[in-house]
C-alpha positions as a Python dict, from the first residue, in 0.01 Angstrom:
ca = {
    (1, 'T'): (0, 0, 0),
    (2, 'C'): (242, 290, 43),
    (3, 'D'): (361, 343, 401),
    (4, 'T'): (583, 642, 491),
    (5, 'G'): (587, 568, 862),
    (6, 'D'): (331, 824, 976),
    (7, 'Q'): (104, 804, 667),
    (8, 'Q'): (-35, 516, 467),
    (9, 'T'): (-242, 487, 150),
    (10, 'T'): (-388, 176, -13),
    (11, 'A'): (-528, 102, -357),
    (12, 'A'): (-660, -209, -531),
    (13, 'V'): (-622, -359, -877),
    (14, 'H'): (-937, -488, -1044),
    (15, 'L'): (-921, -695, -1361),
    (16, 'K'): (-1197, -748, -1615),
    (17, 'E'): (-1193, -1061, -1827),
    (18, 'P'): (-1198, -964, -2196),
    (19, 'A'): (-1492, -1115, -2381),
    (20, 'A'): (-1424, -1427, -2584),
    (21, 'T'): (-1531, -1423, -2948),
    (22, 'I'): (-1621, -1713, -3174),
    (23, 'V'): (-1339, -1775, -3423),
    (24, 'E'): (-1460, -2108, -3563),
    (25, 'R'): (-1833, -2115, -3617),
    (26, 'L'): (-2072, -2412, -3613),
    (27, 'K'): (-2122, -2608, -3933),
    (28, 'D'): (-2440, -2786, -4045),
    (29, 'V'): (-2445, -3160, -3970),
    (30, 'A'): (-2637, -3431, -4155),
    (31, 'A'): (-2674, -3768, -3982),
    (32, 'Y'): (-2879, -4082, -4017),
    (33, 'E'): (-3132, -4163, -3747),
    (34, 'G'): (-2954, -4349, -3466),
    (35, 'E'): (-2613, -4192, -3535),
    (36, 'D'): (-2438, -3928, -3325),
    (37, 'A'): (-2429, -3566, -3445),
    (38, 'V'): (-2122, -3364, -3343),
    (39, 'F'): (-2109, -2984, -3336),
    (40, 'E'): (-1791, -2787, -3261),
    (41, 'C'): (-1713, -2423, -3201),
    (42, 'R'): (-1379, -2256, -3117),
    (43, 'L'): (-1336, -1938, -2913),
    (44, 'S'): (-1065, -1674, -2928),
    (45, 'R'): (-956, -1757, -2574),
    (46, 'E'): (-1030, -1983, -2282),
    (47, 'T'): (-1299, -1816, -2079),
    (48, 'A'): (-1480, -1840, -1749),
    (49, 'Q'): (-1789, -1692, -1915),
    (50, 'D'): (-2086, -1926, -1927),
    (51, 'A'): (-2124, -2093, -2264),
    (52, 'Q'): (-2460, -2250, -2349),
    (53, 'W'): (-2590, -2487, -2618),
    (54, 'F'): (-2950, -2480, -2743),
    (55, 'L'): (-3165, -2707, -2959),
    (56, 'G'): (-3422, -2462, -3091),
    (57, 'D'): (-3503, -2253, -2783),
    (58, 'V'): (-3432, -2536, -2536),
    (59, 'P'): (-3106, -2508, -2338),
    (60, 'L'): (-2908, -2834, -2339),
    (61, 'Q'): (-2716, -2997, -2054),
    (62, 'S'): (-2484, -3297, -2045),
    (63, 'N'): (-2683, -3614, -1985),
    (64, 'E'): (-2724, -3959, -2143),
    (65, 'M'): (-2849, -3803, -2469),
    (66, 'N'): (-2622, -3495, -2496),
    (67, 'E'): (-2253, -3466, -2420),
    (68, 'I'): (-2106, -3118, -2377),
    (69, 'R'): (-1726, -3090, -2376),
    (70, 'V'): (-1482, -2805, -2325),
    (71, 'Q'): (-1116, -2859, -2419),
    (72, 'G'): (-930, -2530, -2396),
    (73, 'T'): (-1090, -2300, -2651),
    (74, 'R'): (-1284, -2580, -2827),
    (75, 'H'): (-1645, -2637, -2723),
    (76, 'S'): (-1833, -2937, -2857),
    (77, 'L'): (-2181, -3086, -2838),
    (78, 'I'): (-2254, -3451, -2918),
    (79, 'L'): (-2619, -3542, -2971),
    (80, 'R'): (-2630, -3918, -2910),
    (81, 'K'): (-2840, -4144, -3135),
    (82, 'V'): (-3034, -3865, -3303),
    (83, 'T'): (-3399, -3905, -3393),
    (84, 'L'): (-3625, -3704, -3622),
    (85, 'E'): (-3727, -3498, -3316),
    (86, 'D'): (-3367, -3370, -3294),
    (87, 'C'): (-3394, -3193, -3631),
    (88, 'G'): (-3368, -2819, -3595),
    (89, 'S'): (-3136, -2536, -3515),
    (90, 'I'): (-2840, -2586, -3280),
    (91, 'T'): (-2708, -2263, -3127),
    (92, 'F'): (-2395, -2200, -2921),
    (93, 'K'): (-2386, -1879, -2714),
    (94, 'V'): (-2105, -1721, -2512),
    (95, 'G'): (-2141, -1370, -2376),
    (96, 'Q'): (-2310, -1165, -2648),
    (97, 'H'): (-2183, -1388, -2931),
    (98, 'S'): (-2363, -1679, -3090),
    (99, 'S'): (-2333, -1925, -3378),
    (100, 'A'): (-2606, -2150, -3520),
    (101, 'A'): (-2624, -2448, -3757),
}
């Protein structure tokens, strides 16, 4: 705000969060049935953008079978006690970027 006594004008500052990019991509994982499979991805910056994990086309959430972690720029997915039904493509998506293994 600029106030000269008899006149006043006001403006606002709006910030846009720059998009995060994937700087460390997913790597393929081989595991024995009953073991945990761990997938990790690192972003260029911490972000408030929604990141999402998928097994095939199915979005994953943290539960007793899947653990999703975010530590700074590192995002990880742990598939607990994998079975043959867990075989397939794992995809991590943030904004318009994605990585698959």
